Structure formats: C-alpha cells, structure tokens
PDB file of C-alpha atoms in Angstrom:
ATOM      1  CA  UNK A 251     -17.553   2.088   5.055  1.00  0.00           C
ATOM      2  CA  UNK A 252     -14.021   2.899   5.993  1.00  0.00           C
ATOM      3  CA  UNK A 253     -12.214   5.458   3.872  1.00  0.00           C
ATOM      4  CA  UNK A 254      -9.065   7.525   3.815  1.00  0.00           C
ATOM      5  CA  UNK A 255      -8.816  11.032   2.383  1.00  0.00           C
ATOM      6  CA  UNK A 256      -5.618  12.807   1.446  1.00  0.00           C
ATOM      7  CA  UNK A 257      -6.786  16.293   0.460  1.00  0.00           C
ATOM      8  CA  UNK A 258      -3.582  17.350  -1.283  1.00  0.00           C
ATOM      9  CA  UNK A 259      -2.742  15.684  -4.587  1.00  0.00           C
ATOM     10  CA  UNK A 260       0.579  17.477  -5.043  1.00  0.00           C
ATOM     11  CA  UNK A 261       2.712  19.564  -2.678  1.00  0.00           C
ATOM     12  CA  UNK A 262       5.945  21.397  -3.420  1.00  0.00           C
ATOM     13  CA  UNK A 263       8.265  22.509  -0.624  1.00  0.00           C
ATOM     14  CA  UNK A 264      11.747  23.977  -0.582  1.00  0.00           C
ATOM     15  CA  UNK A 265      14.614  21.882   0.669  1.00  0.00           C
ATOM     16  CA  UNK A 266      15.109  22.539   4.370  1.00  0.00           C
ATOM     17  CA  UNK A 267      11.517  23.669   4.907  1.00  0.00           C
ATOM     18  CA  UNK A 268       9.079  21.854   7.145  1.00  0.00           C
ATOM     19  CA  UNK A 269       6.472  19.490   5.769  1.00  0.00           C
ATOM     20  CA  UNK A 270       2.999  18.423   6.787  1.00  0.00           C
ATOM     21  CA  UNK A 271       0.930  15.994   4.735  1.00  0.00           C
ATOM     22  CA  UNK A 272      -2.700  15.673   5.679  1.00  0.00           C
ATOM     23  CA  UNK A 273      -4.715  12.504   6.155  1.00  0.00           C
ATOM     24  CA  UNK A 274      -8.282  12.059   7.371  1.00  0.00           C
ATOM     25  CA  UNK A 275      -9.989   8.751   7.927  1.00  0.00           C
ATOM     26  CA  UNK A 276     -13.544   7.601   8.338  1.00  0.00           C
ATOM     27  CA  UNK A 277     -14.042   4.697  10.714  1.00  0.00           C
ATOM     28  CA  UNK A 278     -16.339   4.015  13.657  1.00  0.00           C
ATOM     29  CA  UNK A 279     -13.670   2.895  16.111  1.00  0.00           C
ATOM     30  CA  UNK A 280      -9.986   3.651  16.478  1.00  0.00           C
ATOM     31  CA  UNK A 281      -8.282   2.046  13.498  1.00  0.00           C
ATOM     32  CA  UNK A 282      -4.736   1.042  12.863  1.00  0.00           C
ATOM     33  CA  UNK A 283      -3.110   3.873  10.872  1.00  0.00           C
ATOM     34  CA  UNK A 284      -0.112   3.836   8.588  1.00  0.00           C
ATOM     35  CA  UNK A 285       1.969   6.017   6.308  1.00  0.00           C
ATOM     36  CA  UNK A 286       3.805   4.542   3.344  1.00  0.00           C
ATOM     37  CA  UNK A 287       6.259   6.151   0.920  1.00  0.00           C
ATOM     38  CA  UNK A 288       6.776   5.247  -2.735  1.00  0.00           C
ATOM     39  CA  UNK A 289       9.886   6.452  -4.541  1.00  0.00           C
ATOM     40  CA  UNK A 290       9.634   6.667  -8.341  1.00  0.00           C
ATOM     41  CA  UNK A 291       9.533   3.232  -9.961  1.00  0.00           C
ATOM     42  CA  UNK A 292       9.569   1.443  -6.623  1.00  0.00           C
ATOM     43  CA  UNK A 293       7.209  -0.408  -4.359  1.00  0.00           C
ATOM     44  CA  UNK A 294       5.850   1.085  -1.151  1.00  0.00           C
ATOM     45  CA  UNK A 295       7.789   1.207   2.094  1.00  0.00           C
ATOM     46  CA  UNK A 296       6.302   1.546   5.560  1.00  0.00           C
ATOM     47  CA  UNK A 297       7.251   4.857   7.210  1.00  0.00           C
ATOM     48  CA  UNK A 298       5.382   4.551  10.502  1.00  0.00           C
ATOM     49  CA  UNK A 299       2.311   3.127  12.172  1.00  0.00           C
ATOM     50  CA  UNK A 300      -0.116   3.923  14.986  1.00  0.00           C
ATOM     51  CA  UNK A 301      -1.956   1.280  16.953  1.00  0.00           C
ATOM     52  CA  UNK A 302      -2.634   2.806  20.366  1.00  0.00           C
ATOM     53  CA  UNK A 303      -0.956   4.725  23.158  1.00  0.00           C
ATOM     54  CA  UNK A 304       1.121   7.825  22.516  1.00  0.00           C
ATOM     55  CA  UNK A 305      -0.554   9.815  19.778  1.00  0.00           C
ATOM     56  CA  UNK A 306       2.757  11.098  18.377  1.00  0.00           C
ATOM     57  CA  UNK A 307       4.621   8.320  16.602  1.00  0.00           C
ATOM     58  CA  UNK A 308       8.106   8.365  15.163  1.00  0.00           C
ATOM     59  CA  UNK A 309       9.070   6.661  11.952  1.00  0.00           C
ATOM     60  CA  UNK A 310      11.996   6.123   9.685  1.00  0.00           C
ATOM     61  CA  UNK A 311      13.810   8.851   7.743  1.00  0.00           C
ATOM     62  CA  UNK A 312      13.009  11.496  10.369  1.00  0.00           C
ATOM     63  CA  UNK A 313       9.228  11.433   9.850  1.00  0.00           C
ATOM     64  CA  UNK A 314       6.603  11.622  12.570  1.00  0.00           C
ATOM     65  CA  UNK A 315       2.811  11.565  12.619  1.00  0.00           C
ATOM     66  CA  UNK A 316       0.204  12.652  15.122  1.00  0.00           C
ATOM     67  CA  UNK A 317      -3.104  10.906  15.677  1.00  0.00           C
ATOM     68  CA  UNK A 318      -5.943  13.264  16.576  1.00  0.00           C
ATOM     69  CA  UNK A 319      -9.112  11.375  17.398  1.00  0.00           C
ATOM     70  CA  UNK A 320     -11.273  14.518  17.585  1.00  0.00           C
ATOM     71  CA  UNK A 321     -10.306  15.448  14.023  1.00  0.00           C
ATOM     72  CA  UNK A 322     -10.081  11.892  12.628  1.00  0.00           C
ATOM     73  CA  UNK A 323      -6.669  12.857  11.344  1.00  0.00           C
ATOM     74  CA  UNK A 324      -3.235  11.315  11.131  1.00  0.00           C
ATOM     75  CA  UNK A 325      -0.975  13.962   9.586  1.00  0.00           C
ATOM     76  CA  UNK A 326       2.599  13.242   8.600  1.00  0.00           C
ATOM     77  CA  UNK A 327       5.330  15.765   9.450  1.00  0.00           C
ATOM     78  CA  UNK A 328       9.003  16.338   8.961  1.00  0.00           C
ATOM     79  CA  UNK A 329      10.859  19.371  10.355  1.00  0.00           C
ATOM     80  CA  UNK A 330      13.344  19.739   7.493  1.00  0.00           C
ATOM     81  CA  UNK A 331      12.821  18.208   4.071  1.00  0.00           C
ATOM     82  CA  UNK A 332      15.681  16.765   2.032  1.00  0.00           C
ATOM     83  CA  UNK A 333      15.720  16.460  -1.759  1.00  0.00           C
ATOM     84  CA  UNK A 334      15.647  12.658  -1.357  1.00  0.00           C
ATOM     85  CA  UNK A 335      12.200  12.932   0.285  1.00  0.00           C
ATOM     86  CA  UNK A 336      10.627  13.652  -3.110  1.00  0.00           C
ATOM     87  CA  UNK A 337       8.197  10.752  -3.534  1.00  0.00           C
ATOM     88  CA  UNK A 338       4.550   9.854  -3.240  1.00  0.00           C
ATOM     89  CA  UNK A 339       3.113   9.349   0.233  1.00  0.00           C
ATOM     90  CA  UNK A 340       0.139   7.176   1.080  1.00  0.00           C
ATOM     91  CA  UNK A 341      -1.916   7.159   4.231  1.00  0.00           C
ATOM     92  CA  UNK A 342      -3.697   3.885   5.006  1.00  0.00           C
ATOM     93  CA  UNK A 343      -6.095   2.403   7.549  1.00  0.00           C
ATOM     94  CA  UNK A 344      -6.522  -1.201   8.647  1.00  0.00           C
ATOM     95  CA  UNK A 345      -9.850  -1.726  10.407  1.00  0.00           C
ATOM     96  CA  UNK A 346      -9.600  -3.509  13.752  1.00  0.00           C
ATOM     97  CA  UNK A 347     -11.282  -6.869  14.072  1.00  0.00           C
ATOM     98  CA  UNK A 348     -12.606  -8.238  17.337  1.00  0.00           C
ATOM     99  CA  UNK A 349     -10.967 -11.546  16.477  1.00  0.00           C
ATOM    100  CA  UNK A 350      -7.589  -9.877  16.748  1.00  0.00           C
ATOM    101  CA  UNK A 351      -6.949  -9.634  13.044  1.00  0.00           C
ATOM    102  CA  UNK A 352      -6.431  -6.472  11.135  1.00  0.00           C
ATOM    103  CA  UNK A 353      -8.603  -6.068   8.090  1.00  0.00           C
ATOM    104  CA  UNK A 354      -7.181  -5.401   4.677  1.00  0.00           C
ATOM    105  CA  UNK A 355      -5.424  -2.078   4.250  1.00  0.00           C
ATOM    106  CA  UNK A 356      -7.410   0.746   2.704  1.00  0.00           C
ATOM    107  CA  UNK A 357      -5.204   3.343   1.033  1.00  0.00           C
ATOM    108  CA  UNK A 358      -5.716   6.999   0.368  1.00  0.00           C
ATOM    109  CA  UNK A 359      -5.068   8.242  -3.146  1.00  0.00           C
ATOM    110  CA  UNK A 360      -1.676   9.628  -2.285  1.00  0.00           C
ATOM    111  CA  UNK A 361       0.123  12.953  -2.110  1.00  0.00           C
ATOM    112  CA  UNK A 362       3.021  13.589  -4.439  1.00  0.00           C
ATOM    113  CA  UNK A 363       5.815  15.598  -2.830  1.00  0.00           C
ATOM    114  CA  UNK A 364       8.200  17.667  -4.936  1.00  0.00           C
ATOM    115  CA  UNK A 365      11.233  19.330  -3.346  1.00  0.00           C
ATOM    116  CA  UNK A 366      12.705  22.563  -4.719  1.00  0.00           C
ATOM    117  CA  UNK A 367      16.449  23.115  -4.373  1.00  0.00           C
TER     118      UNK A 367
ATOM    119  CA  UNK B 263      17.460 -11.136   1.479  1.00  0.00           C
ATOM    120  CA  UNK B 264      15.149 -11.141  -1.540  1.00  0.00           C
ATOM    121  CA  UNK B 265      11.937 -10.116   0.273  1.00  0.00           C
ATOM    122  CA  UNK B 266       9.023  -9.988  -2.183  1.00  0.00           C
ATOM    123  CA  UNK B 267       9.925 -10.761  -5.789  1.00  0.00           C
ATOM    124  CA  UNK B 268       7.637 -10.021  -8.709  1.00  0.00           C
ATOM    125  CA  UNK B 269       8.068 -11.115 -12.304  1.00  0.00           C
ATOM    126  CA  UNK B 270       7.881  -9.886 -14.964  1.00  0.00           C
ATOM    127  CA  UNK B 271       8.604  -6.199 -14.332  1.00  0.00           C
ATOM    128  CA  UNK B 272       7.095  -5.175 -17.664  1.00  0.00           C
ATOM    129  CA  UNK B 273       4.608  -6.897 -19.962  1.00  0.00           C
ATOM    130  CA  UNK B 274       2.611  -5.927 -23.027  1.00  0.00           C
ATOM    131  CA  UNK B 275      -0.457  -7.977 -23.908  1.00  0.00           C
ATOM    132  CA  UNK B 276      -3.078  -7.895 -26.596  1.00  0.00           C
ATOM    133  CA  UNK B 277      -6.738  -7.807 -25.665  1.00  0.00           C
ATOM    134  CA  UNK B 278      -7.982 -11.319 -24.927  1.00  0.00           C
ATOM    135  CA  UNK B 279      -4.605 -12.809 -24.061  1.00  0.00           C
ATOM    136  CA  UNK B 280      -4.019 -14.432 -20.701  1.00  0.00           C
ATOM    137  CA  UNK B 281      -0.989 -14.260 -18.484  1.00  0.00           C
ATOM    138  CA  UNK B 282       0.248 -14.839 -14.955  1.00  0.00           C
ATOM    139  CA  UNK B 283       2.078 -12.360 -12.763  1.00  0.00           C
ATOM    140  CA  UNK B 284       4.351 -14.193 -10.378  1.00  0.00           C
ATOM    141  CA  UNK B 285       4.939 -13.254  -6.756  1.00  0.00           C
ATOM    142  CA  UNK B 286       7.223 -15.011  -4.312  1.00  0.00           C
ATOM    143  CA  UNK B 287       8.300 -14.116  -0.778  1.00  0.00           C
ATOM    144  CA  UNK B 288      11.044 -15.724   1.267  1.00  0.00           C
ATOM    145  CA  UNK B 289      10.061 -14.368   4.689  1.00  0.00           C
ATOM    146  CA  UNK B 290       7.591 -17.140   5.622  1.00  0.00           C
ATOM    147  CA  UNK B 291       4.801 -14.580   5.677  1.00  0.00           C
ATOM    148  CA  UNK B 292       1.292 -15.795   6.294  1.00  0.00           C
ATOM    149  CA  UNK B 293      -0.583 -12.984   4.542  1.00  0.00           C
ATOM    150  CA  UNK B 294      -0.168 -12.069   0.870  1.00  0.00           C
ATOM    151  CA  UNK B 295      -2.071  -9.688  -1.349  1.00  0.00           C
ATOM    152  CA  UNK B 296      -2.257  -8.153  -4.804  1.00  0.00           C
ATOM    153  CA  UNK B 297      -2.961  -4.469  -5.423  1.00  0.00           C
ATOM    154  CA  UNK B 298      -3.290  -2.478  -8.579  1.00  0.00           C
ATOM    155  CA  UNK B 299      -2.183   1.137  -8.767  1.00  0.00           C
ATOM    156  CA  UNK B 300      -3.722   3.568 -11.214  1.00  0.00           C
ATOM    157  CA  UNK B 301      -3.077   7.323 -11.469  1.00  0.00           C
ATOM    158  CA  UNK B 302      -5.222   9.265  -9.026  1.00  0.00           C
ATOM    159  CA  UNK B 303      -6.755   6.073  -7.616  1.00  0.00           C
ATOM    160  CA  UNK B 304      -4.224   5.017  -5.016  1.00  0.00           C
ATOM    161  CA  UNK B 305      -3.897   1.283  -4.455  1.00  0.00           C
ATOM    162  CA  UNK B 306      -6.880  -1.026  -4.707  1.00  0.00           C
ATOM    163  CA  UNK B 307      -6.943  -4.560  -3.380  1.00  0.00           C
ATOM    164  CA  UNK B 308      -7.565  -7.292  -5.954  1.00  0.00           C
ATOM    165  CA  UNK B 309      -7.212 -10.557  -3.999  1.00  0.00           C
ATOM    166  CA  UNK B 310      -5.596 -11.656  -0.797  1.00  0.00           C
ATOM    167  CA  UNK B 311      -4.633 -14.814   1.043  1.00  0.00           C
ATOM    168  CA  UNK B 312      -4.340 -15.511   4.770  1.00  0.00           C
ATOM    169  CA  UNK B 313      -2.458 -18.768   4.298  1.00  0.00           C
ATOM    170  CA  UNK B 314      -1.762 -21.637   1.929  1.00  0.00           C
ATOM    171  CA  UNK B 315      -4.970 -22.866   0.354  1.00  0.00           C
ATOM    172  CA  UNK B 316      -6.999 -19.821   1.451  1.00  0.00           C
ATOM    173  CA  UNK B 317      -7.790 -16.913  -0.849  1.00  0.00           C
ATOM    174  CA  UNK B 318     -10.463 -14.243  -0.947  1.00  0.00           C
ATOM    175  CA  UNK B 319     -11.586 -11.324  -3.070  1.00  0.00           C
ATOM    176  CA  UNK B 320     -10.690  -7.729  -2.479  1.00  0.00           C
ATOM    177  CA  UNK B 321     -12.217  -4.552  -3.841  1.00  0.00           C
ATOM    178  CA  UNK B 322     -11.608  -5.137  -7.577  1.00  0.00           C
ATOM    179  CA  UNK B 323     -11.419  -8.920  -8.236  1.00  0.00           C
ATOM    180  CA  UNK B 324     -13.190  -9.154 -11.601  1.00  0.00           C
ATOM    181  CA  UNK B 325     -11.005 -10.514 -14.390  1.00  0.00           C
ATOM    182  CA  UNK B 326      -8.384 -11.930 -12.024  1.00  0.00           C
ATOM    183  CA  UNK B 327      -7.763 -15.294 -10.392  1.00  0.00           C
ATOM    184  CA  UNK B 328      -5.344 -16.285  -7.664  1.00  0.00           C
ATOM    185  CA  UNK B 329      -4.198 -19.433  -5.930  1.00  0.00           C
ATOM    186  CA  UNK B 330      -1.940 -20.131  -2.940  1.00  0.00           C
ATOM    187  CA  UNK B 331      -0.599 -23.641  -3.101  1.00  0.00           C
ATOM    188  CA  UNK B 332       2.475 -22.813  -1.002  1.00  0.00           C
ATOM    189  CA  UNK B 333       3.276 -20.220   1.654  1.00  0.00           C
ATOM    190  CA  UNK B 334       5.870 -18.628  -0.621  1.00  0.00           C
ATOM    191  CA  UNK B 335       3.987 -18.140  -3.907  1.00  0.00           C
ATOM    192  CA  UNK B 336       0.900 -16.133  -4.799  1.00  0.00           C
ATOM    193  CA  UNK B 337       0.445 -15.828  -8.580  1.00  0.00           C
ATOM    194  CA  UNK B 338      -2.129 -13.505 -10.146  1.00  0.00           C
ATOM    195  CA  UNK B 339      -3.772 -14.695 -13.354  1.00  0.00           C
ATOM    196  CA  UNK B 340      -5.422 -12.477 -15.919  1.00  0.00           C
ATOM    197  CA  UNK B 341      -7.942 -14.648 -17.700  1.00  0.00           C
ATOM    198  CA  UNK B 342      -8.698 -12.525 -20.774  1.00  0.00           C
ATOM    199  CA  UNK B 343      -6.834  -9.241 -20.708  1.00  0.00           C
ATOM    200  CA  UNK B 344      -8.718  -6.000 -21.321  1.00  0.00           C
ATOM    201  CA  UNK B 345      -7.375  -2.443 -21.784  1.00  0.00           C
ATOM    202  CA  UNK B 346      -8.944  -1.542 -18.411  1.00  0.00           C
ATOM    203  CA  UNK B 347      -6.410  -3.868 -16.795  1.00  0.00           C
ATOM    204  CA  UNK B 348      -3.520  -1.668 -17.912  1.00  0.00           C
ATOM    205  CA  UNK B 349      -1.972  -0.807 -14.570  1.00  0.00           C
ATOM    206  CA  UNK B 350       0.930  -1.315 -12.217  1.00  0.00           C
ATOM    207  CA  UNK B 351       0.468  -4.381 -10.056  1.00  0.00           C
ATOM    208  CA  UNK B 352       2.001  -4.811  -6.621  1.00  0.00           C
ATOM    209  CA  UNK B 353       2.301  -7.934  -4.569  1.00  0.00           C
ATOM    210  CA  UNK B 354       2.661  -7.451  -0.819  1.00  0.00           C
ATOM    211  CA  UNK B 355       3.014  -9.679   2.208  1.00  0.00           C
ATOM    212  CA  UNK B 356       2.939  -9.425   5.980  1.00  0.00           C
ATOM    213  CA  UNK B 357       3.909 -11.710   8.808  1.00  0.00           C
ATOM    214  CA  UNK B 358       0.394 -12.543   9.933  1.00  0.00           C
ATOM    215  CA  UNK B 359      -3.230 -11.501   9.819  1.00  0.00           C
ATOM    216  CA  UNK B 360      -2.647  -9.732  13.130  1.00  0.00           C
ATOM    217  CA  UNK B 361      -0.583  -7.112  11.329  1.00  0.00           C
ATOM    218  CA  UNK B 362      -1.818  -6.984   7.757  1.00  0.00           C
ATOM    219  CA  UNK B 363      -1.100  -3.269   7.777  1.00  0.00           C
ATOM    220  CA  UNK B 364       2.650  -3.794   7.970  1.00  0.00           C
ATOM    221  CA  UNK B 365       3.155  -4.788   4.384  1.00  0.00           C
ATOM    222  CA  UNK B 366       6.315  -5.583   2.477  1.00  0.00           C
ATOM    223  CA  UNK B 367       5.913  -4.708  -1.193  1.00  0.00           C
ATOM    224  CA  UNK B 368       7.493  -6.005  -4.348  1.00  0.00           C
ATOM    225  CA  UNK B 369       8.825  -3.564  -6.919  1.00  0.00           C
ATOM    226  CA  UNK B 370       5.775  -3.857  -9.130  1.00  0.00           C
ATOM    227  CA  UNK B 371       4.822  -5.243 -12.528  1.00  0.00           C
ATOM    228  CA  UNK B 372       3.803  -2.751 -15.193  1.00  0.00           C
ATOM    229  CA  UNK B 373       1.210  -4.236 -17.543  1.00  0.00           C
ATOM    230  CA  UNK B 374      -0.025  -2.662 -20.766  1.00  0.00           C
ATOM    231  CA  UNK B 375      -2.978  -4.169 -22.593  1.00  0.00           C
ATOM    232  CA  UNK B 376      -3.407  -3.032 -26.191  1.00  0.00           C
TER     233      UNK B 376
END
C-alpha cells in the first residue's frame, strides 16, 4: 500500500536560517508528489508538485523540493526562512493510474514548523 | 472568487444527533472530496466524488454519507454523531480526476461531539 512518512513532527528554526523538511514515500512506481502548507486555522494550500522531468521543482513562497528516486524522498527546502513561514507542512502522494487518472491523495502526518526571531 | 466554501465553521453536537456539513465550489471542478484532520493523524479521506451523481468511499467512511446532485455541492452527513467524530473537516476540490492531487481546500469545519 502507498504511504507517506514525515519523520519530523516538529521543527524549530531561526529566522533567516535554511530549512529542510523530510518526506519519504512508499510506492511501486513513480508517483505524483506534492507539498501543502497549512497556516493556523486555515485550509491547506498547494506549495509545489512533481510529476516527471526535472527532479528539482520550484514552488510558491520561495520553496523548492527535490525528488530522489533512489531514496524514495521528496524533501522540501527553503534557503532563508521568514517568520510568516511558521505553519504545518504536509507531504502527499497521488498514485498514478494507467487510465490517466490520479488516485486519491495520501497525506503524511505533517511537520509543524516554528520560527524563532 | 469564493473558491471552496464550507459551512458551518464551528458546530457542537450531542451524541446521537445528526447534521450536515455543507460544501460548495464555484470553479466548475469535477472532483470533490471530504477529509478529516485529527492531531498527529494528518488528513484522512472520508468520501469523494468524480462528478455529479458519482460518489465513493475513502479511507474512513463509516458514520458518514455523501451525495453529489450538482457539480457545485458536496454535502457530508453525519448520521448519528459519536465523540470519535470530533474533528476538523475539510472539503477540497480539483479540476478533474487527471489532477486530483492539485486540491483547493475550504477553510474547514470544526465539529465537537459531546
């Protein structure tokens, strides 16, 4: 069965420091991969996605993620964190269907990011 | 643009009561879904729909019903509320089944069952 693991429940970084949030997936083929962000009291917003091609993908708000097939990972990075980045981040996988449809999204359990001034 | 609208934002129920969480989207999206979010559990899929008149179960469907009579609306019904259904519920939609991963979320409905 497909699954997504986010090993870190909570991470604290200083404002201006770099950030890397880890995500590992379990899936037989190359899946569609996503990162979402949830600000307190809000719904989720799509940060970026990977379907195929270049393994380094750029997203909104200065985030990027790198797909590494050999490690089954899709880690999220940002070179310099801002206080407004404090939120919860979810990695997700949509299994690919031979009929051309994506399957339902499977979410990781999330990583909460706190930012120190 | 309204996007995905959920009502109510907050609700308190007593065990055994029934209620409906409303979800409407104005983007003409084909795919709609309901998730519940619980601390430490991430988001879990309850039900989803790939078009008007078509619904299916997700990971945690027990105790919930859905219907999709129009493209815009996808209400979630709790038949007989239980404390285990205390959660935050999110409705989400995407343009088509070819990109169900690119979801637009509502702001959530926080439900407490006493």
